[in-house]
Tab-separated table of C-alpha atoms in Angstrom:
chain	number	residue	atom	x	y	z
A	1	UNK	CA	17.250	11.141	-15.845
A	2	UNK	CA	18.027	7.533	-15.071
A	3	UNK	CA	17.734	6.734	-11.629
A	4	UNK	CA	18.850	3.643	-9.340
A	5	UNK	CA	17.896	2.230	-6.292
A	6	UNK	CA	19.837	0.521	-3.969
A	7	UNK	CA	18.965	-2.450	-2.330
A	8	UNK	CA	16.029	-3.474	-4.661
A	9	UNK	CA	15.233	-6.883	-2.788
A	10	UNK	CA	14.349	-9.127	-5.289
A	11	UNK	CA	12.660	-11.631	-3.154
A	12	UNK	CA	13.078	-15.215	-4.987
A	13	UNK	CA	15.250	-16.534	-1.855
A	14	UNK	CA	12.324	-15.748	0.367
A	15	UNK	CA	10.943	-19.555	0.208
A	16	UNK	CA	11.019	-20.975	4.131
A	17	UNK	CA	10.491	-24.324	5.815
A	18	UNK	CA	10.227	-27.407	3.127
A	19	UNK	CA	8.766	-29.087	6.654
A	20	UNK	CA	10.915	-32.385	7.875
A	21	UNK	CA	7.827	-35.123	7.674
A	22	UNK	CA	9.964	-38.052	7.936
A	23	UNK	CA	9.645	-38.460	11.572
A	24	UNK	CA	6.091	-39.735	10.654
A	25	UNK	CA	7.537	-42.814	8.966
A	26	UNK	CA	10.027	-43.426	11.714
A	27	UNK	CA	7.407	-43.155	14.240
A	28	UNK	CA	4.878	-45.171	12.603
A	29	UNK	CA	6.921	-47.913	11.710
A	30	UNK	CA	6.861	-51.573	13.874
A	31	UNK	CA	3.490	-50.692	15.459
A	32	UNK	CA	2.642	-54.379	15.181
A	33	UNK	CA	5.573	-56.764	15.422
A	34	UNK	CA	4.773	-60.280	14.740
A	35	UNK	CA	5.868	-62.186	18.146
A	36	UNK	CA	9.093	-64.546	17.380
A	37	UNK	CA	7.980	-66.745	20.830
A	38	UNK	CA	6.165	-65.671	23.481
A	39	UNK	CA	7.477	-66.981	26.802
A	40	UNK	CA	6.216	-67.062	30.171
A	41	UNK	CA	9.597	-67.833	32.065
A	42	UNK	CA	12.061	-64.933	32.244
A	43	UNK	CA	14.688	-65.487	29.454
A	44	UNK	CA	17.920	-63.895	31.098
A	45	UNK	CA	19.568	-62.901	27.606
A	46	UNK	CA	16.585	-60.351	26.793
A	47	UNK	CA	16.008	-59.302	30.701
A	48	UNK	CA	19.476	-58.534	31.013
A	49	UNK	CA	18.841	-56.268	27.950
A	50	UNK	CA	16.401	-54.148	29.685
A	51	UNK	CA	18.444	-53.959	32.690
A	52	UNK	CA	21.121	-52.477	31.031
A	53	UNK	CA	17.736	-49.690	29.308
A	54	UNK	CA	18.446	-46.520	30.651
A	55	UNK	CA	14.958	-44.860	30.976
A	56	UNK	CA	14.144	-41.430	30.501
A	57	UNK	CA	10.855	-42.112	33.181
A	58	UNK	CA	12.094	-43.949	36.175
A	59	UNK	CA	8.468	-44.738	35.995
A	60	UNK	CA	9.972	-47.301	33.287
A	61	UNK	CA	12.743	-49.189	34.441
A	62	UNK	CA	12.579	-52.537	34.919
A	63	UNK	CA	12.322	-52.721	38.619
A	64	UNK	CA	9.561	-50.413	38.359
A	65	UNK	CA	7.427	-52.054	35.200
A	66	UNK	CA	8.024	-55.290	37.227
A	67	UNK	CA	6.013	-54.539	40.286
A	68	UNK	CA	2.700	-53.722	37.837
A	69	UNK	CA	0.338	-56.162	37.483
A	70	UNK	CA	0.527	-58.329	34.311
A	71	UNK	CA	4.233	-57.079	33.512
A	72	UNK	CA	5.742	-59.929	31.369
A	73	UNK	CA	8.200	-60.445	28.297
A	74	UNK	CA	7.044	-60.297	25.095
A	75	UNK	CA	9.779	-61.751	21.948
A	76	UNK	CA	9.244	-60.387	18.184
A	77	UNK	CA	11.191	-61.172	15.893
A	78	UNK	CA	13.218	-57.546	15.586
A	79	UNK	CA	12.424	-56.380	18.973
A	80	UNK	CA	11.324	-57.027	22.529
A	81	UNK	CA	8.914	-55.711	25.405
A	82	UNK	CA	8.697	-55.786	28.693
A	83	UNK	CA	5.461	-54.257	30.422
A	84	UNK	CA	1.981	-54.774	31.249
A	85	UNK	CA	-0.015	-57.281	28.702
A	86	UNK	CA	-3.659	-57.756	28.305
A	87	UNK	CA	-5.790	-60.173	26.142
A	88	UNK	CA	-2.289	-61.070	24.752
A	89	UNK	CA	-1.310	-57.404	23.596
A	90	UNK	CA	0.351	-54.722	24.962
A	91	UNK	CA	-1.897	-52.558	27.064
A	92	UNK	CA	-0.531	-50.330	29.464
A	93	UNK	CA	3.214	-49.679	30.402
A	94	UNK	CA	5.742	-51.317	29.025
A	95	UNK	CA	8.967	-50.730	27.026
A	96	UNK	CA	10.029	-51.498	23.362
A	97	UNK	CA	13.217	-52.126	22.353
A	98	UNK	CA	13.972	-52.704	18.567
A	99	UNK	CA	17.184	-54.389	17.211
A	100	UNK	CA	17.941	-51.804	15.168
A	101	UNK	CA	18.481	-49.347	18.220
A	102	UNK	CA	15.113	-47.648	18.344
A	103	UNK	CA	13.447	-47.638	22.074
A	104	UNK	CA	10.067	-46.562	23.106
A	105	UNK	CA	8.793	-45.995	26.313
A	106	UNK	CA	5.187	-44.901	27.432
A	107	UNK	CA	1.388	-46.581	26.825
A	108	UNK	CA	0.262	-48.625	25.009
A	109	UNK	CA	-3.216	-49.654	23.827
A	110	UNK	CA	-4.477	-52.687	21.720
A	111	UNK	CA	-0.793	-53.300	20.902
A	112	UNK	CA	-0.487	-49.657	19.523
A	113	UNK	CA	1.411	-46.769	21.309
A	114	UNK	CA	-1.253	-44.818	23.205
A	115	UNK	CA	-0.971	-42.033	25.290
A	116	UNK	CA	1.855	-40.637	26.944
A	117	UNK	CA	5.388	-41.555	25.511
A	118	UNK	CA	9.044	-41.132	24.665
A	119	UNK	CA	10.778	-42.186	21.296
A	120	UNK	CA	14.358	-42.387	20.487
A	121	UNK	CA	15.279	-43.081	16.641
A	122	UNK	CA	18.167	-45.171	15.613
A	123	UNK	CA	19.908	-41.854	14.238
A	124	UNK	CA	18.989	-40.623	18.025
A	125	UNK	CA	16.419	-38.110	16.699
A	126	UNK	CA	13.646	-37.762	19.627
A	127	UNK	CA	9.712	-37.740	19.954
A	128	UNK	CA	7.904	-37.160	23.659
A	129	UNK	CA	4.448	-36.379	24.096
A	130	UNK	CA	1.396	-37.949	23.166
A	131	UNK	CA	0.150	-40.953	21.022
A	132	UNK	CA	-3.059	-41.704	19.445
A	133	UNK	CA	-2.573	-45.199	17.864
A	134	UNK	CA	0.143	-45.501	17.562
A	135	UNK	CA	1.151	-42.123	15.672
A	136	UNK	CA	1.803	-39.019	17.458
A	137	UNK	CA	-1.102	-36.629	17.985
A	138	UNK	CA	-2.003	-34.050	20.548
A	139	UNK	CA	1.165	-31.826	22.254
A	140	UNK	CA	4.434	-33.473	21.196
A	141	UNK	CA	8.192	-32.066	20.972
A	142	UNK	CA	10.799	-33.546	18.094
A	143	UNK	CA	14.044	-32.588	18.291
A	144	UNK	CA	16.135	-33.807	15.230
A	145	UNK	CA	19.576	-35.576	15.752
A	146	UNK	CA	20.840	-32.433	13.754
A	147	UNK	CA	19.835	-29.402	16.433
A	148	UNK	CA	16.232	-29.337	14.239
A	149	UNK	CA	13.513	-28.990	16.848
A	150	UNK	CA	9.619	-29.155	16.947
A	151	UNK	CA	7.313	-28.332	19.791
A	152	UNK	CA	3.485	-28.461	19.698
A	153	UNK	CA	0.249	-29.560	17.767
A	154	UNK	CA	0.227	-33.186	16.382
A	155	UNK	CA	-2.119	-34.919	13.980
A	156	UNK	CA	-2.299	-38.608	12.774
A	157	UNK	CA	2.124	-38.147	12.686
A	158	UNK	CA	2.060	-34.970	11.532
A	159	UNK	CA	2.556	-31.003	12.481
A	160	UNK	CA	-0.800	-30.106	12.550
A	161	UNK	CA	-2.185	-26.602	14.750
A	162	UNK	CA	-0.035	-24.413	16.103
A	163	UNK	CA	3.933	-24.951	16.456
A	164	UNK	CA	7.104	-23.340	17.228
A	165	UNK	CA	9.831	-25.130	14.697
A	166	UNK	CA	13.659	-23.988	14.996
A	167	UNK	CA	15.924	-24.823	12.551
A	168	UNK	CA	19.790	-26.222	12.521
A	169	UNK	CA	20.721	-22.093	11.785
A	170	UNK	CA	18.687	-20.987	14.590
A	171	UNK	CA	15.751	-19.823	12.158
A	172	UNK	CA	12.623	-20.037	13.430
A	173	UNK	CA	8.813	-20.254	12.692
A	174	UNK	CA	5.927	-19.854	15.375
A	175	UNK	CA	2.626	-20.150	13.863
A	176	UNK	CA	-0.146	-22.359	12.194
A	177	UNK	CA	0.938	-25.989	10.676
A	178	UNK	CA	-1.542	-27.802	8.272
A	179	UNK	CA	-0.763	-31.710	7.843
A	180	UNK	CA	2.892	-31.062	8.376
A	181	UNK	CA	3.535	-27.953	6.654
A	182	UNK	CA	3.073	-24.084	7.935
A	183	UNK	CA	-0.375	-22.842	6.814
A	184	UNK	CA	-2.206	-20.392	8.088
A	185	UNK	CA	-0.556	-16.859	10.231
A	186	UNK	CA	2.875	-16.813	11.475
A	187	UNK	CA	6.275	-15.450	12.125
A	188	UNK	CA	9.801	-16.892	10.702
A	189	UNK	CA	13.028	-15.246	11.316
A	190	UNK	CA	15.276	-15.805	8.948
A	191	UNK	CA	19.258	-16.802	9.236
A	192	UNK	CA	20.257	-13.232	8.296
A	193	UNK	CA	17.573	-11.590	10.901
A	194	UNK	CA	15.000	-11.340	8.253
A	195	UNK	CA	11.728	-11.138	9.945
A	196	UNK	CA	8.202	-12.278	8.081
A	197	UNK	CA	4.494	-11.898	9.942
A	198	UNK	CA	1.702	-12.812	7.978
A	199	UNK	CA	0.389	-15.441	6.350
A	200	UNK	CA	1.763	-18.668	4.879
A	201	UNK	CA	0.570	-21.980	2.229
A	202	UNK	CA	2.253	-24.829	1.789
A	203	UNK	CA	5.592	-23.859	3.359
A	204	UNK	CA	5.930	-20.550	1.434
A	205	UNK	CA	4.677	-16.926	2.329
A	206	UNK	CA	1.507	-16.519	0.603
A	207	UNK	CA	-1.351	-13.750	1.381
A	208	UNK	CA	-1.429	-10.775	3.874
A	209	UNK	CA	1.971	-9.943	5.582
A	210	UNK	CA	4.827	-7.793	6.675
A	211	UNK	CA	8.397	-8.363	6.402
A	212	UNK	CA	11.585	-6.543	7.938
A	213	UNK	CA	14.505	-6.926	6.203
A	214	UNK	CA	18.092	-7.148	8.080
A	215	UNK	CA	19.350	-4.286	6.499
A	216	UNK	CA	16.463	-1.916	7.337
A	217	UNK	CA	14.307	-2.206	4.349
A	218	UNK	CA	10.506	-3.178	4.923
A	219	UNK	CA	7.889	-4.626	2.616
A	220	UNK	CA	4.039	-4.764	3.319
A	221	UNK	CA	1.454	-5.997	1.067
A	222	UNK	CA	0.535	-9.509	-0.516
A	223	UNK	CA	2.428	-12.427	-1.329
A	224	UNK	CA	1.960	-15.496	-3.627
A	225	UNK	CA	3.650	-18.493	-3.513
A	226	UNK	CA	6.945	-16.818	-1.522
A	227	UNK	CA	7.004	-13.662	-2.929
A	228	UNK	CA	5.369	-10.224	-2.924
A	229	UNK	CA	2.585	-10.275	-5.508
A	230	UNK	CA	-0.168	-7.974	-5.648
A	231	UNK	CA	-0.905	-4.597	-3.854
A	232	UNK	CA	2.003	-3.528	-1.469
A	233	UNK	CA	4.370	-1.180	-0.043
A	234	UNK	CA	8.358	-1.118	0.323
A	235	UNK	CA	10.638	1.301	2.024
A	236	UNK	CA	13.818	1.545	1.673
A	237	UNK	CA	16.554	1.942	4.519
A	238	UNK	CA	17.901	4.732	2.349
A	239	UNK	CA	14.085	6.924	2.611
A	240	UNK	CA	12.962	5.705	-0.613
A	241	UNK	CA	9.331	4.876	-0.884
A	242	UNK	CA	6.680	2.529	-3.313
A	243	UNK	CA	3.658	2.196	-3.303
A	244	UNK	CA	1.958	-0.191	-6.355
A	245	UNK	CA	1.559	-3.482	-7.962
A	246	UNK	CA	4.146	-6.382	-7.544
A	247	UNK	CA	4.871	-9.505	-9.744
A	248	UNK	CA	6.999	-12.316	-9.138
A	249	UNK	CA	8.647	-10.069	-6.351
A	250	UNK	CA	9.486	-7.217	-8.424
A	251	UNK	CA	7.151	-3.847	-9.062
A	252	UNK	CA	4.906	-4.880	-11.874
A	253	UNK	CA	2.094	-2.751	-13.042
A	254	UNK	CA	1.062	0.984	-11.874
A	255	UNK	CA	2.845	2.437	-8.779
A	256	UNK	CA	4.268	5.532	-7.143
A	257	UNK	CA	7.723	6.071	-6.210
A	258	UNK	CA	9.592	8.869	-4.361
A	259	UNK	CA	13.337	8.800	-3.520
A	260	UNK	CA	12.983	10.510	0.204
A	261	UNK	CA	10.082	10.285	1.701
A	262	UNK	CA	11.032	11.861	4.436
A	263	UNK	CA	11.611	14.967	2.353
A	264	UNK	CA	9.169	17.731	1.449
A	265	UNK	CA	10.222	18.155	-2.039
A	266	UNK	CA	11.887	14.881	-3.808
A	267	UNK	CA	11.948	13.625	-7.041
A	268	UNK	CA	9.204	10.817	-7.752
A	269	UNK	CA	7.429	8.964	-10.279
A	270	UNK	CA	3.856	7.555	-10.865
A	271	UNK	CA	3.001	5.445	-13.752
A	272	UNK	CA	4.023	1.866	-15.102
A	273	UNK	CA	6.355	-0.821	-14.225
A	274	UNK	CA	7.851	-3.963	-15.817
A	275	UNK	CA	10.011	-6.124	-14.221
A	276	UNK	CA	10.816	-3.727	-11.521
A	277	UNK	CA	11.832	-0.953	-14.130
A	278	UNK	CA	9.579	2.179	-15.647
A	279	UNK	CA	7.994	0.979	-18.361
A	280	UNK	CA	5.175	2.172	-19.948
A	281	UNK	CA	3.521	5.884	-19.431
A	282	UNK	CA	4.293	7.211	-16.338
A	283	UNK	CA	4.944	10.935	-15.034
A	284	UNK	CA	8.818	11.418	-13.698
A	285	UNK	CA	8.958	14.686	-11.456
A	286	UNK	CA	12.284	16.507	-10.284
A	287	UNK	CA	12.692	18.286	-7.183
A	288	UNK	CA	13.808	21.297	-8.943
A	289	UNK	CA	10.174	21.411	-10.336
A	290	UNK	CA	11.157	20.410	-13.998
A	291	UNK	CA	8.604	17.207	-14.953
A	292	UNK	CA	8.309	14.608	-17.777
A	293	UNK	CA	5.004	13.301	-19.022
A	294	UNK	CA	5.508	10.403	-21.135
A	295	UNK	CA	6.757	7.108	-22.530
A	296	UNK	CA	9.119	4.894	-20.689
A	297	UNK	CA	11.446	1.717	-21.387
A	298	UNK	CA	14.119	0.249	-19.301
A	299	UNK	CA	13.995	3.174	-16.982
A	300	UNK	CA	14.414	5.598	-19.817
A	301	UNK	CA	12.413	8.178	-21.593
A	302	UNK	CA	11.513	6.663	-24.728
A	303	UNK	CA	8.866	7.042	-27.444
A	304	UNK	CA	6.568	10.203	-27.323
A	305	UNK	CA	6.861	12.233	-24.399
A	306	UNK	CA	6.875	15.999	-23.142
A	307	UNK	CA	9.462	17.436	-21.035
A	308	UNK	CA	8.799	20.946	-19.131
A	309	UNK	CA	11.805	22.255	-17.658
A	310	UNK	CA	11.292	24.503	-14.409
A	311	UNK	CA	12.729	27.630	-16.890
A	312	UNK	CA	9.520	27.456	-18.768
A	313	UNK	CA	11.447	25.597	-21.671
A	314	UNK	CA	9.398	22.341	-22.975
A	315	UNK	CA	9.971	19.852	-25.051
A	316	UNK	CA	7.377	18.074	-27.186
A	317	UNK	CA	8.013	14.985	-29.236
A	318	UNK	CA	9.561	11.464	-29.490
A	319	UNK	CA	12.675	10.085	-27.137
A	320	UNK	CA	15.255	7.055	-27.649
A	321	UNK	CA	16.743	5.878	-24.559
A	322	UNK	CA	16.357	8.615	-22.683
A	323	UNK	CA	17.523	11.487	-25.539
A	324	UNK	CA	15.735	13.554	-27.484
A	325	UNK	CA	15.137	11.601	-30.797
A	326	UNK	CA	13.124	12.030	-33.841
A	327	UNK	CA	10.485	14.697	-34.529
A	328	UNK	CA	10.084	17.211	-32.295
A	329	UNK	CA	9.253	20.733	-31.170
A	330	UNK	CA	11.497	23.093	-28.524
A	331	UNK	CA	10.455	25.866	-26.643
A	332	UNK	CA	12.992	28.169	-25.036
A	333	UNK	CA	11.386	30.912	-22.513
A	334	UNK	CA	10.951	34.132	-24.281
A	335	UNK	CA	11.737	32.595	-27.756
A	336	UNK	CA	10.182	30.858	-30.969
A	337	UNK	CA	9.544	27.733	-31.228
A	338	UNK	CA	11.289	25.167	-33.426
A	339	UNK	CA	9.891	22.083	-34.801
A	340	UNK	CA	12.182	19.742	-36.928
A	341	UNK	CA	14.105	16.546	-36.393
A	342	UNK	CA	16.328	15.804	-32.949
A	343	UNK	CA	19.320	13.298	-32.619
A	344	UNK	CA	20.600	12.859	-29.123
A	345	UNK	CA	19.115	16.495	-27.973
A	346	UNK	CA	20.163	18.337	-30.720
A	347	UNK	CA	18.115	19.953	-33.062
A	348	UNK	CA	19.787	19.064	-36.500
A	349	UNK	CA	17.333	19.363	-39.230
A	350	UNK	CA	14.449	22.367	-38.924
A	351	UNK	CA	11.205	22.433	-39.996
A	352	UNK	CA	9.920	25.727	-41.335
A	353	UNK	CA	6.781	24.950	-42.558
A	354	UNK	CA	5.797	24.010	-39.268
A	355	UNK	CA	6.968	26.873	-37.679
A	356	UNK	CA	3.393	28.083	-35.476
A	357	UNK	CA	1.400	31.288	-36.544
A	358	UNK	CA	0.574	33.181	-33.829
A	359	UNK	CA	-3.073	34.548	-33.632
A	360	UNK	CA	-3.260	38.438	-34.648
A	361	UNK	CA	-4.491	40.148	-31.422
A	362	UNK	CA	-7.506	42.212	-31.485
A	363	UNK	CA	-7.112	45.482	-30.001
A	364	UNK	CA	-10.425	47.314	-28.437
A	365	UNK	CA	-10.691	50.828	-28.640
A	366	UNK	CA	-10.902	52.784	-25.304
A	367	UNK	CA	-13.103	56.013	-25.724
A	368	UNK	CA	-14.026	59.075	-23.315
A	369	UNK	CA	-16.969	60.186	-22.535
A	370	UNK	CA	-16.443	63.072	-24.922
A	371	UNK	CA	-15.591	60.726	-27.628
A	372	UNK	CA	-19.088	58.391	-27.275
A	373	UNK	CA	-21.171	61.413	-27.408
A	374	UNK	CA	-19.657	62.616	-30.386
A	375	UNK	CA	-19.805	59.189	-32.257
A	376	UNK	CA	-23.072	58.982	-31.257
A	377	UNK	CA	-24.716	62.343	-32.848
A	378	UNK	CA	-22.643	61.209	-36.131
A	379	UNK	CA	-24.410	57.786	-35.653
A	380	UNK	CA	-27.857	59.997	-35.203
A	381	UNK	CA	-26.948	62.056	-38.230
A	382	UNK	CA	-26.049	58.903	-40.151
A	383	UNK	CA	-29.241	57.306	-39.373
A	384	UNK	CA	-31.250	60.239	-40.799
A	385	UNK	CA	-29.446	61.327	-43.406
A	386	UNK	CA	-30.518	57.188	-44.394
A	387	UNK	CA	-34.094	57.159	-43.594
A	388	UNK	CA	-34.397	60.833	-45.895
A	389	UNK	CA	-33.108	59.333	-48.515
A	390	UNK	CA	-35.460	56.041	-48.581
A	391	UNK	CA	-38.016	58.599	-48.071
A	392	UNK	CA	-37.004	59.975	-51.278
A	393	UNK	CA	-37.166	57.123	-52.993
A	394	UNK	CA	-40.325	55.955	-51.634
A	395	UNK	CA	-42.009	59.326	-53.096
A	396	UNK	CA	-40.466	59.563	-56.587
A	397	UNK	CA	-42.373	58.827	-59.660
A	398	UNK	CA	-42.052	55.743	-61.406
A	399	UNK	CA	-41.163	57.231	-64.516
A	400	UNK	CA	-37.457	57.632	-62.831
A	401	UNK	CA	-36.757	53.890	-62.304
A	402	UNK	CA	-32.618	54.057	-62.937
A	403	UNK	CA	-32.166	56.526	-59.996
A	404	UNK	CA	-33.982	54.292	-57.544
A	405	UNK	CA	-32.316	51.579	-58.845
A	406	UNK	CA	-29.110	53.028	-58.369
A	407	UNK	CA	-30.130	54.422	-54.975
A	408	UNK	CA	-30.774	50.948	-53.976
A	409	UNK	CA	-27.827	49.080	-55.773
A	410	UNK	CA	-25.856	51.618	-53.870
A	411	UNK	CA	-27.730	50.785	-50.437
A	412	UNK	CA	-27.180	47.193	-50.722
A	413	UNK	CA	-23.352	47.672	-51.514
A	414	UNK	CA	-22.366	49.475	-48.470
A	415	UNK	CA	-24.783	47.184	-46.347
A	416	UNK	CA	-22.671	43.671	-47.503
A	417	UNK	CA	-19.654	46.288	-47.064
A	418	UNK	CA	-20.377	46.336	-43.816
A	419	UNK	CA	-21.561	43.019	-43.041
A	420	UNK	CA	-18.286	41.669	-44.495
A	421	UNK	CA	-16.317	43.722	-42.064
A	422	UNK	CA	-18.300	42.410	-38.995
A	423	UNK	CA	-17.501	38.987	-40.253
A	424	UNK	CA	-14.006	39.362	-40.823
A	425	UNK	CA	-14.341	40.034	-36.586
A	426	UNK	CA	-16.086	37.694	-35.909
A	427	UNK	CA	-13.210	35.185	-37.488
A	428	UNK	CA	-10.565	36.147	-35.020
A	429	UNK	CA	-9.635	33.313	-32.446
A	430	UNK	CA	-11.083	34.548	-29.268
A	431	UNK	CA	-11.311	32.126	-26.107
A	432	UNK	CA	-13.755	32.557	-23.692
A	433	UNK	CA	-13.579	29.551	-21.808
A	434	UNK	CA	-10.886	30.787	-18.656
């Protein structure tokens, strides 16, 4: 009776998107530079430096940023700009370049990057869209120097609101980001072609969703922390079918399971699960029509269960890994029962004693209509030939005390007589209840 199923995702590879936050420290980093010098005459060393800038604007070249009012050169000590200034701080366009190779271009406000801008990283990773000081916040794009790629909702330097994030694999994720992380509803396709749609908590699949496996299987229900948990559904590419409990992404607790379920009669089974095996009671039904009602473990039929073949033969008693084991009573169609002790489906030790008495059958007598009216005039005749004689007794003397008694004694025998053979009736197992 054991059974298999192919293709039995267990789901604890399912875990997605441990979110790449470290562009918020590389973007957040040299907001303020302390100036080195601050000049008013052009220093050729550093303008020659921004010269050579290739801008991703032309809005920012040098040429350009010179012609706006207030454009000068401002020194730090690990970097340079050249733009507008106001009050003493950067406000407006201008251009950063650090030492270390990092470049912004884009607003600036109080000193802080502010508004629009672009945002190459020394390992040439990318940031363009907008600022709020000095972090990025609004619509952005990032696009890692390793093919990784971000485009849409920023908060305070962080993925925040909804986001389409691609990975170095080409695996994706279009949904709802929470402080840098997915949260919320939305879709990631896996490496393999795995698709998920539902929802998601700190990076992992966790709530309502649906999921469609590369290799045709499908899973809908809850998940928790990654992995199906609760109430759900799975089909298998092969027509099998469950519907139950999960735990830990396996079935875990009270489900139903049919091997085609496409097909109008297939085997199936309903009852308890643990660790994606039967376990427990549960109810295991063949296609033939043949059904067990009973204990499971690991799959198999074991402790006290009853097995009715579709023959009419049953089995009653207690099973060991999927064998008939222990005490136990056998039933073939048309034949005795036998109760005694099994080993491995064989009856080797029989139990007489226990052999079942079958309840005598009471057989009612048919009559004719003949037949009642002559039963009845001996009734009558009966009935008189009674009451005449407890006349008789009534109108004796009292002088002749023995025959009376006797009369009576003999009265009362053949009434208990006939009492006790209405009882003895009355004993028989009749059932009424159909």
């Amino acid at each position: 009776m054991h059974y298999s199923i192919v293709n039995c995702k267990d789901f604890s590879e399912v875990s997605i998107l441990y979110s790449k936050n470290s562009e918020s420290n590389d973007l957040q980093s040299n907001e303020n530079p302390v100036p080195k010098e601050q000049r008013t005459e052009e220093n050729d060393e550093f303008i020659q430096k921004f010269l050579n800038y290739k801008a991703h604007n032309k809005q920012f070249e040098y040429n350009n940023l010179h012609r706006l009012e207030n454009s000068k050169l401002k020194i730090y000590k690990e970097s340079s700009y050249f733009g507008q200034i106001a009050n003493g701080k950067r406000n407006g366009k201008g251009v950063l370049i650090c030492n270390n190779g990092r470049t912004y271009e884009g607003h600036f406000e109080n000193d802080r990057k502010h508004g629009q801008g672009y945002e190459q990283l020394q390992d040439n990773s990318i940031y363009e869209g907008m600022y709020i000081n000095g972090k990025p916040e609004g619509m952005g794009k990032f696009n890692w120097a390793n093919g990784e790629s971000y485009e849409g909702s920023w908060l305070n330097g962080l993925k925040h609101g909804q986001g389409i994030w691609i990975g170095v694999n080409k695996d994706s994720y279009i949904g709802e980001w929470k402080m840098g992380s997915p949260n919320g509803y939305g879709v990631y396709v896996t490496v393999s072609g795995d698709k998920y749609e539902g929802e998601f908590h700190n990076n992992l699949k966790h709530g309502q969703g649906i999921e469609y496996l590369q290799n045709g299987d499908i899973y809908k229900g809850q998940y928790a922390n990654g992995k199906p948990e609760g109430q759900g559904e799975y089909w298998w590419n092969s027509g099998s079918y469950y519907n139950g409990t999960f735990m830990n992404g396996l079935r875990h607790g009270k489900g139903t399971w049919i091997k085609d379920n496409n097909a109008q009669q297939s085997d199936c089974y309903e009852g308890e699960y643990v660790n994606d095996k039967k376990c427990g009671f549960g109810i295991y039904r063949w296609e033939t029509g043949s059904r067990y009602e009973g204990n499971f473990f690991e799959d198999l039929r074991h402790g006290f269960g009853k097995m009715f073949w579709n023959d009419g033969s049953y089995y009653s008693g207690m099973w060991e890994k999927g064998n008939q084991s222990g005490e136990g009573e056998y039933c073939k169609k048309g034949e005795q029962p036998k109760f005694g002790i099994f080993e491995k489906n064989i009856l080797i030790k029989e139990d007489f004693d226990k052999i079942r008495k079958q309840a005598p059958q009471i057989r009612i007598r048919q009559y004719t209509t003949s037949q009642r009216s002559v039963r009845a005039n001996s009734y009558q005749a009966n009935n008189n030939y009674v009451n005449s004689q407890i006349n008789q007794v009534i109108l004796r003397p009292t002088s002749v005390k023995q025959k009376t008694q006797t009369i009576q004694t003999q009265s009362k025998n053949a009434f208990q007589s006939k009492k006790k053979r209405q009882f003895s009736l009355q004993k028989q197992s009749i059932d009424f209840n159909f």
